Amino acid sequence: MYSVLRSFGLNGLNGFAVAVEADVSGGLPGFSIVGLPDSAVRESGDRVRAAVKNLGFKWPDRRITVNLAPADVRKTGPVYDLPLLLAVLSAGGQLETPPEDAAFLGELALDGTLRPISGVLPMALAAAGAGVKALYVPAENAAEAAEAGGDAMQVYPAHTAGEVVNALRGEATIQPVKAAPFDPTGFWQSVPDFADVMGQPLARRAMVIAAAGGHNALLIGAPGTGKSMLAKRLPGILPPLTREEAVETTKIYSIAGLMPQGRGLITARPFRSPHHSASSVALAGGGAQFRPGECSLANCGVLFLDELPEFSRESLEVLRQPLEDGQITVSRAAGSATYPSHFQLIAAMNPCKCGYYGHPTRPCTCSLSAVRQYRSRVSGPLLDRIDLCVEMDPVAFEELHSAAPAESSALLRQQVLAARAVQDRRYAAPGFEGVRCNAQLTAGQVRRVCRMTPAAEQLLRTSYESLGLSARAHDRILRVARTIADLAGKSLLDEEALLEALQYRAQEKIGE
């Protein structure tokens, strides 16, 4: 007998349809899986056999062949356990073939319990797009899968494969799960407050500009000046995720297996802070099964690199493509995968190896050549992609004990949201598709929106020639100046906005 069920797999960031075909025929008893299965899929035969017997069904003592179509695409992971079990029961005559508009996902324990799997949201989105009306998933994955359902597809949570069989037979019912209300603002309460940071007005201003325009920033200062404190508080003044951004981010975390159990969508902007020993693969992604790296896990959020020069040169150069293109393509012998990487890079570094070069009270033990060598670990092309660079001085005792309260994240967030509202209205016009903030403007779009007063244009011309700026640096200065003008409520870029943008140039400060 022959049976076929619908399931789905993962290819990069997207799901694809898989037909699970089972044929029970005469001959010596045996079990084989074809269709480019990996080791986890091949081992599913043992899990399914044990689950069938422990659930009280009979394993067919005949020749069983399972095909996973399309046969030219590699199948990975234990996601096919549940549809494989149902296909074997159906082909063996113990279960009627499930409806064509139903699909199944899930890993099996030996007793038939369904265990959660990774990558449910992209597969559920593919199922909804393929016309699936009923999707059966492990109970722990139901909230995530429901975010793809809408009104067209029902998501049924199951704790065991036996519950699915009984539901298909009509002997029991499983209540479908509805998507939870989308609330992306609750995460602000869990982020540390800017009110805790005393002093550092220039660095605080840079963080507001970075949040308002989506710009990259580099903080330079001696140990204890507050670089990490500022970076960790940046998500608290960023605008909330849109639903589109939340879905994209959740897909990445789902594939990486980092989704909290029972959660639907990721509603907080990610904040990733890898150790400086992280390899280029850890940052870019890849590996044997093409998992997203830190660049993609920080999508729509912040990638914080503390002790920037301590990262290997190979790891840092990986950042150049995603910083420019907003995506990263990982190519290996087995294939390639492209992941979104729209993140804000916030980096921190000491001014020298010992950390006290230029310190007003503590002497530096590094020679000038050692200082230059330490700073040269960060390449010019990477610095050219950093919009804001701030040198932070030690905090004075009076600032630490000042009675005047520092600006809170709530107050700074109001400034950021006002500037983002201006950008939302501007980029709703035709010709700005895919642009959400000033940092994402293309070279042609910069010319359209970054109009200057004659005095500002002359200032930029003089700075371009005297500083030897690149074309990329020219456009990045204009993008920062556009954000500064948006914060001030100005339509044209004036000298004040240009001067403030120019003072944040990283290339000149690192080369000093």
XYZ file of C-alpha atoms in Angstrom:
512
model
C 0.000 0.000 0.000
C 1.045 3.580 -0.645
C 0.490 6.797 1.311
C 1.697 10.396 1.027
C 1.603 13.245 3.591
C 2.653 16.851 3.515
C 5.473 18.265 5.586
C 8.009 21.062 5.277
C 11.744 21.581 5.565
C 14.238 24.429 5.797
C 16.480 25.871 3.112
C 18.379 28.815 4.528
C 15.834 31.224 5.994
C 12.814 29.852 4.136
C 10.679 26.751 4.337
C 9.906 24.443 1.436
C 7.301 21.763 0.881
C 8.230 18.114 1.389
C 6.079 15.150 0.380
C 6.570 12.194 2.762
C 5.762 9.066 0.737
C 5.553 5.629 2.314
C 5.202 2.303 0.494
C 4.562 -1.003 2.292
C 5.210 -3.935 -0.048
C 6.058 -7.603 -0.008
C 9.493 -9.039 0.568
C 11.783 -9.398 3.545
C 11.021 -6.961 6.393
C 13.119 -3.820 6.163
C 13.021 -0.048 6.411
C 14.781 2.512 4.212
C 14.585 6.289 3.735
C 15.572 7.928 0.453
C 15.487 11.536 -0.760
C 18.857 12.922 0.428
C 18.294 12.484 4.196
C 20.999 13.520 6.652
C 21.986 11.365 9.621
C 19.235 12.791 11.862
C 16.602 11.897 9.250
C 18.026 8.420 8.681
C 17.944 7.747 12.418
C 14.257 8.660 12.520
C 13.422 5.104 11.456
C 14.456 3.775 14.861
C 12.544 6.497 16.683
C 9.415 5.917 14.625
C 9.538 2.133 15.060
C 9.780 2.426 18.856
C 7.064 5.119 18.983
C 4.659 3.036 16.885
C 4.978 0.059 19.210
C 4.844 2.104 22.433
C 1.685 3.869 21.249
C -0.030 0.488 20.824
C 0.082 0.229 17.030
C 1.542 -2.600 14.962
C 4.753 -2.111 13.009
C 4.291 -3.652 9.518
C 6.468 -6.760 9.171
C 7.042 -6.026 5.502
C 9.306 -4.004 3.263
C 8.841 -0.248 4.031
C 10.278 2.414 1.763
C 9.968 6.116 2.588
C 10.767 8.835 0.078
C 11.161 12.524 0.937
C 10.417 14.556 -2.173
C 11.889 16.575 -3.806
C 14.694 14.049 -3.874
C 17.401 16.509 -4.994
C 17.193 18.765 -1.881
C 18.925 17.651 1.308
C 16.596 17.031 4.260
C 17.943 17.811 7.715
C 16.803 17.466 11.306
C 14.174 15.384 13.116
C 11.217 17.434 11.822
C 9.942 14.532 9.677
C 9.421 12.052 12.544
C 5.692 12.754 12.978
C 4.718 12.716 9.270
C 6.843 9.594 8.776
C 4.991 7.774 11.559
C 1.606 8.785 10.137
C 2.649 7.794 6.622
C 3.720 4.326 7.798
C 0.454 3.817 9.695
C -1.547 4.997 6.692
C 0.348 2.799 4.229
C -0.023 -0.151 6.596
C -3.810 0.235 6.733
C -4.042 1.355 10.363
C -5.003 4.955 9.530
C -6.836 6.603 6.689
C -4.717 8.923 4.592
C -4.902 12.420 6.155
C -6.512 15.240 4.147
C -4.405 16.835 1.433
C -4.680 20.265 3.072
C -3.093 19.042 6.339
C 0.626 19.138 7.160
C 2.674 17.724 10.025
C 5.898 18.689 11.827
C 7.518 17.237 14.917
C 10.255 15.167 16.530
C 9.318 11.943 18.296
C 10.492 10.527 21.583
C 10.608 6.747 21.808
C 7.320 6.693 23.717
C 5.536 8.787 21.067
C 5.810 12.123 22.851
C 6.290 15.098 20.533
C 9.361 17.216 21.194
C 9.827 20.822 20.007
C 11.789 21.501 16.838
C 13.703 24.449 15.381
C 12.649 26.582 12.438
C 8.887 26.266 12.943
C 7.949 29.817 11.902
C 9.550 29.773 8.417
C 8.063 26.332 7.783
C 4.643 27.486 9.007
C 4.840 30.538 6.737
C 5.652 28.243 3.817
C 2.721 26.020 4.773
C 0.327 28.966 4.845
C 1.619 30.080 1.455
C 1.139 26.580 0.044
C -2.542 26.471 0.988
C -2.315 24.244 4.060
C -5.490 24.524 6.168
C -4.439 22.432 9.196
C -0.925 22.315 10.620
C -0.093 19.872 13.426
C 2.970 20.766 15.516
C 4.403 19.971 18.968
C 2.600 21.907 21.691
C 5.738 23.889 22.604
C 5.942 25.234 19.018
C 2.259 26.075 18.629
C 2.441 29.739 19.660
C 5.229 30.343 17.150
C 3.459 28.526 14.315
C 0.209 30.379 15.029
C 1.882 33.659 14.038
C 1.883 32.410 10.447
C -1.657 31.047 10.409
C -4.041 33.969 10.324
C -7.593 32.960 9.442
C -6.666 30.662 6.557
C -4.631 28.049 8.475
C -5.429 26.430 11.834
C -2.518 25.367 14.053
C -3.142 22.306 16.230
C -0.843 21.690 19.242
C -0.194 18.072 20.152
C 1.709 16.541 23.044
C 1.930 13.034 21.577
C 1.629 11.410 18.178
C -1.297 9.447 19.610
C -3.275 12.687 20.000
C -2.713 13.437 16.309
C -3.844 9.947 15.277
C -6.986 10.200 17.405
C -7.775 13.630 15.979
C -7.382 12.355 12.409
C -9.649 9.403 13.212
C -12.255 11.728 14.703
C -12.008 10.076 18.105
C -10.800 13.248 19.851
C -10.414 16.937 19.130
C -7.461 19.285 19.450
C -8.254 22.931 20.009
C -6.415 25.206 17.562
C -4.140 27.934 18.861
C -4.620 31.605 18.053
C -1.801 34.130 17.671
C -1.141 36.301 20.722
C -1.664 40.083 20.482
C 1.446 41.837 19.180
C 2.943 44.224 21.774
C 6.515 45.319 20.949
C 6.810 48.006 23.636
C 6.947 45.881 26.771
C 10.680 45.154 26.432
C 11.588 48.770 27.277
C 10.939 48.046 30.943
C 13.588 45.308 31.052
C 16.412 47.401 29.534
C 18.751 49.325 31.880
C 18.021 53.060 32.080
C 20.220 55.870 30.771
C 19.573 57.665 34.059
C 22.172 55.358 35.602
C 24.929 56.842 33.410
C 26.488 59.908 35.002
C 28.352 62.462 32.901
C 29.471 61.702 29.331
C 27.148 64.199 27.604
C 28.868 63.823 24.217
C 28.580 60.018 24.277
C 24.935 60.215 25.360
C 24.252 62.588 22.472
C 25.961 60.145 20.080
C 23.744 57.319 21.332
C 20.628 59.416 20.675
C 21.824 60.195 17.138
C 22.667 56.509 16.573
C 19.215 55.434 17.737
C 17.408 58.152 15.769
C 19.087 57.326 12.466
C 20.166 53.679 12.850
C 23.863 54.603 12.702
C 26.931 52.610 13.732
C 29.047 53.970 16.573
C 32.463 53.465 18.150
C 33.194 54.423 21.769
C 36.840 55.000 22.746
C 37.879 55.491 26.330
C 39.841 54.223 29.293
C 38.463 51.355 31.389
C 35.546 52.413 33.554
C 34.400 55.409 31.526
C 30.989 53.848 30.791
C 31.356 52.446 27.261
C 29.571 49.169 27.982
C 26.929 50.914 30.123
C 25.952 53.169 27.233
C 25.882 50.338 24.685
C 23.690 48.097 26.850
C 21.164 50.908 27.295
C 20.824 51.701 23.593
C 17.969 49.185 22.953
C 15.905 51.060 25.559
C 15.666 54.147 23.328
C 15.266 52.368 19.988
C 11.801 52.421 18.388
C 9.685 49.273 18.830
C 9.842 46.501 16.268
C 7.286 46.504 13.492
C 5.473 43.228 12.953
C 7.422 42.685 9.736
C 10.715 43.116 11.606
C 9.506 40.853 14.422
C 8.641 38.061 11.970
C 12.011 38.356 10.236
C 13.896 38.302 13.538
C 11.836 35.403 14.884
C 12.593 33.342 11.785
C 16.302 33.741 12.451
C 16.031 32.830 16.135
C 13.763 29.905 15.335
C 16.251 28.445 12.860
C 19.074 28.936 15.368
C 17.075 27.095 18.036
C 17.082 30.116 20.364
C 13.325 30.671 20.676
C 12.037 30.541 24.264
C 9.480 27.749 24.662
C 5.906 28.865 24.357
C 6.793 32.212 22.772
C 5.243 33.481 19.559
C 7.205 36.380 18.096
C 10.402 38.031 19.282
C 9.138 41.458 20.388
C 12.359 42.950 21.813
C 15.136 44.299 19.654
C 18.070 41.860 19.895
C 21.251 42.826 21.706
C 24.146 40.506 20.886
C 27.540 40.817 22.544
C 29.908 38.045 21.372
C 33.244 37.513 23.100
C 36.303 38.853 21.302
C 37.497 35.286 20.727
C 34.534 34.657 18.391
C 35.579 33.254 15.019
C 34.573 34.562 11.617
C 32.108 31.663 11.267
C 30.516 32.553 14.615
C 29.963 36.107 13.383
C 28.978 35.384 9.788
C 27.160 32.075 10.243
C 27.480 28.843 8.336
C 28.777 25.542 9.580
C 27.666 22.121 8.435
C 23.951 23.017 8.649
C 24.077 26.739 7.754
C 23.113 28.269 11.067
C 22.843 32.090 11.371
C 25.778 33.898 12.979
C 25.896 36.858 15.340
C 25.477 39.309 12.450
C 22.082 37.788 11.682
C 21.065 37.161 15.286
C 21.479 40.922 15.807
C 19.138 41.666 12.881
C 16.878 44.664 13.654
C 18.882 45.199 16.840
C 22.358 45.907 18.160
C 25.628 44.021 17.691
C 27.979 45.145 20.462
C 31.674 44.348 20.029
C 33.539 45.157 23.225
C 37.339 45.346 23.054
C 37.138 45.772 19.278
C 40.889 45.500 18.496
C 41.052 42.168 20.362
C 38.882 40.519 17.706
C 40.879 38.768 15.017
C 41.389 40.652 11.754
C 39.582 37.870 9.880
C 36.534 38.167 12.144
C 36.315 41.936 11.829
C 36.577 41.904 8.047
C 33.508 39.638 7.942
C 31.458 42.643 9.091
C 32.155 44.720 6.004
C 29.569 43.139 3.681
C 26.609 43.053 6.124
C 27.332 46.614 7.273
C 27.092 47.780 3.666
C 24.393 45.490 2.243
C 22.235 44.566 5.241
C 22.568 40.864 4.463
C 25.231 38.193 4.484
C 25.666 35.264 2.104
C 27.374 32.156 3.444
C 28.752 29.820 0.788
C 30.043 26.327 1.433
C 30.619 23.249 -0.695
C 27.155 21.953 0.225
C 25.428 25.148 -0.956
C 24.817 28.732 0.096
C 22.383 30.636 2.280
C 21.579 34.344 2.603
C 20.515 35.802 5.942
C 19.343 39.358 6.729
C 21.819 41.375 8.794
C 20.302 44.822 9.332
C 22.011 45.577 12.631
C 23.545 48.567 14.348
C 27.194 48.038 15.144
C 28.176 49.533 18.499
C 31.846 48.937 19.248
C 34.030 49.877 22.202
C 37.783 49.979 22.570
C 40.516 51.295 24.805
C 42.792 54.009 23.393
C 45.790 51.684 23.731
C 46.787 48.245 24.979
C 47.147 49.307 28.616
C 44.028 51.486 28.311
C 45.363 54.804 29.597
C 46.761 56.653 26.593
C 45.733 60.301 26.997
C 44.386 59.737 30.535
C 44.567 62.943 32.610
C 45.903 61.274 35.784
C 47.101 57.729 35.081
C 50.264 57.309 32.990
C 50.252 55.172 29.848
C 52.881 52.413 29.703
C 52.666 51.967 25.911
C 55.133 53.412 23.424
C 53.810 55.469 20.514
C 54.548 52.622 18.125
C 52.624 50.231 20.382
C 49.665 52.624 20.403
C 49.692 52.847 16.605
C 50.004 49.082 16.285
C 47.076 48.530 18.667
C 44.820 50.945 16.795
C 45.840 49.584 13.400
C 44.149 46.286 14.251
C 40.917 47.973 13.171
C 41.179 48.378 9.402
C 40.436 51.566 7.502
C 37.605 50.028 5.424
C 35.816 48.971 8.625
C 36.280 52.401 10.216
C 34.906 53.951 7.039
C 31.619 52.151 7.767
C 31.314 53.590 11.285
C 29.270 56.800 11.375
C 29.894 58.037 14.912
C 33.092 57.936 16.958
C 33.257 59.361 20.469
C 36.273 59.704 22.741
C 35.152 59.416 26.348
C 37.007 61.081 29.236
C 37.004 59.716 32.802
C 33.971 60.750 34.832
C 34.711 63.430 37.407
C 33.875 62.900 41.081
C 31.449 65.842 41.007
C 29.510 64.256 38.147
C 29.178 60.957 40.024
C 27.762 62.741 43.066
C 25.734 65.375 41.284
C 22.252 66.005 42.666
C 20.926 66.807 39.179
C 19.319 63.688 37.689
C 20.593 62.473 34.337
C 18.191 62.200 31.418
C 16.257 58.951 31.553
C 15.724 56.520 28.695
C 12.083 57.634 28.508
C 13.080 61.242 27.787
C 15.723 60.262 25.244
C 13.298 57.845 23.616
C 10.845 60.689 23.008
C 13.508 62.510 20.981
C 14.308 59.362 19.018
C 10.681 58.538 18.257
C 10.018 62.115 17.105
C 12.939 61.917 14.667
C 11.865 58.460 13.472
C 8.343 59.796 12.852
C 9.825 62.425 10.537
C 11.709 59.696 8.682
C 8.631 57.477 8.457
C 6.723 60.247 6.704
C 9.647 61.038 4.398
C 10.309 57.449 3.360
C 6.659 56.607 2.781
C 7.017 58.391 -0.572
C 7.705 56.426 -3.779
C 11.368 55.700 -4.421
C 12.238 54.829 -0.820
C 11.072 51.207 -0.733
C 12.796 49.246 2.031
C 14.197 52.366 3.764
C 13.229 52.666 7.430
C 15.852 55.113 8.700
C 18.528 57.507 7.473
C 21.331 54.964 7.774
C 19.686 52.800 5.081
C 19.655 55.498 2.393
C 21.381 54.630 -0.869
C 23.796 57.021 -2.566
C 21.106 58.265 -4.935
C 18.596 58.755 -2.139
C 21.146 60.720 -0.093
C 21.254 63.343 -2.852
C 17.473 63.649 -2.709
C 16.937 64.107 1.019
C 20.197 65.662 2.232
C 19.792 69.135 0.790
C 22.067 71.750 2.346
C 22.308 75.468 2.764
C 25.049 77.109 0.618
C 27.246 77.627 3.692
C 26.901 73.968 4.712
C 27.735 72.809 1.194
C 30.888 74.925 1.185
C 31.857 73.499 4.586
C 31.425 69.946 3.321
C 33.474 70.695 0.202
C 36.338 72.084 2.264
C 36.247 69.142 4.682
C 36.114 66.600 1.848
C 39.249 67.998 0.235
C 41.253 68.735 3.381
C 40.483 65.457 5.174
C 40.771 63.279 2.077
C 37.352 61.710 2.626
C 36.141 58.794 0.539
C 32.838 58.846 -1.323
C 31.433 56.434 1.270
C 32.542 58.728 4.104
C 30.966 61.683 2.299
C 27.591 59.945 2.152
C 27.795 58.718 5.744
C 28.496 62.240 7.000
C 25.410 63.448 5.135
C 23.284 60.666 6.610
C 24.404 61.584 10.148
C 23.806 65.271 9.454
C 20.322 64.396 8.170
C 19.577 62.654 11.481
C 20.891 65.599 13.484
C 18.655 67.920 11.461
C 15.670 65.598 12.028
C 16.280 65.726 15.789
C 16.329 69.520 15.565
C 13.240 69.681 13.351
C 15.097 71.232 10.383
C 14.369 70.485 6.744
C 17.744 71.677 5.366
C 21.186 70.674 6.586
C 22.945 73.720 7.998
C 26.506 74.330 9.185
C 25.644 73.289 12.738
C 24.433 69.850 11.621
C 27.458 69.363 9.334
C 29.946 70.386 12.005
C 28.456 67.998 14.551
C 28.479 65.165 12.007
C 32.109 65.874 11.069
C 33.297 65.774 14.686
C 32.211 62.133 14.923
C 34.461 60.916 12.098
C 36.170 57.719 13.294
C 38.912 57.505 10.659
C 40.654 60.671 11.820
C 40.361 59.891 15.547
C 41.789 56.377 15.296
C 44.646 57.616 13.135
C 45.717 60.298 15.608
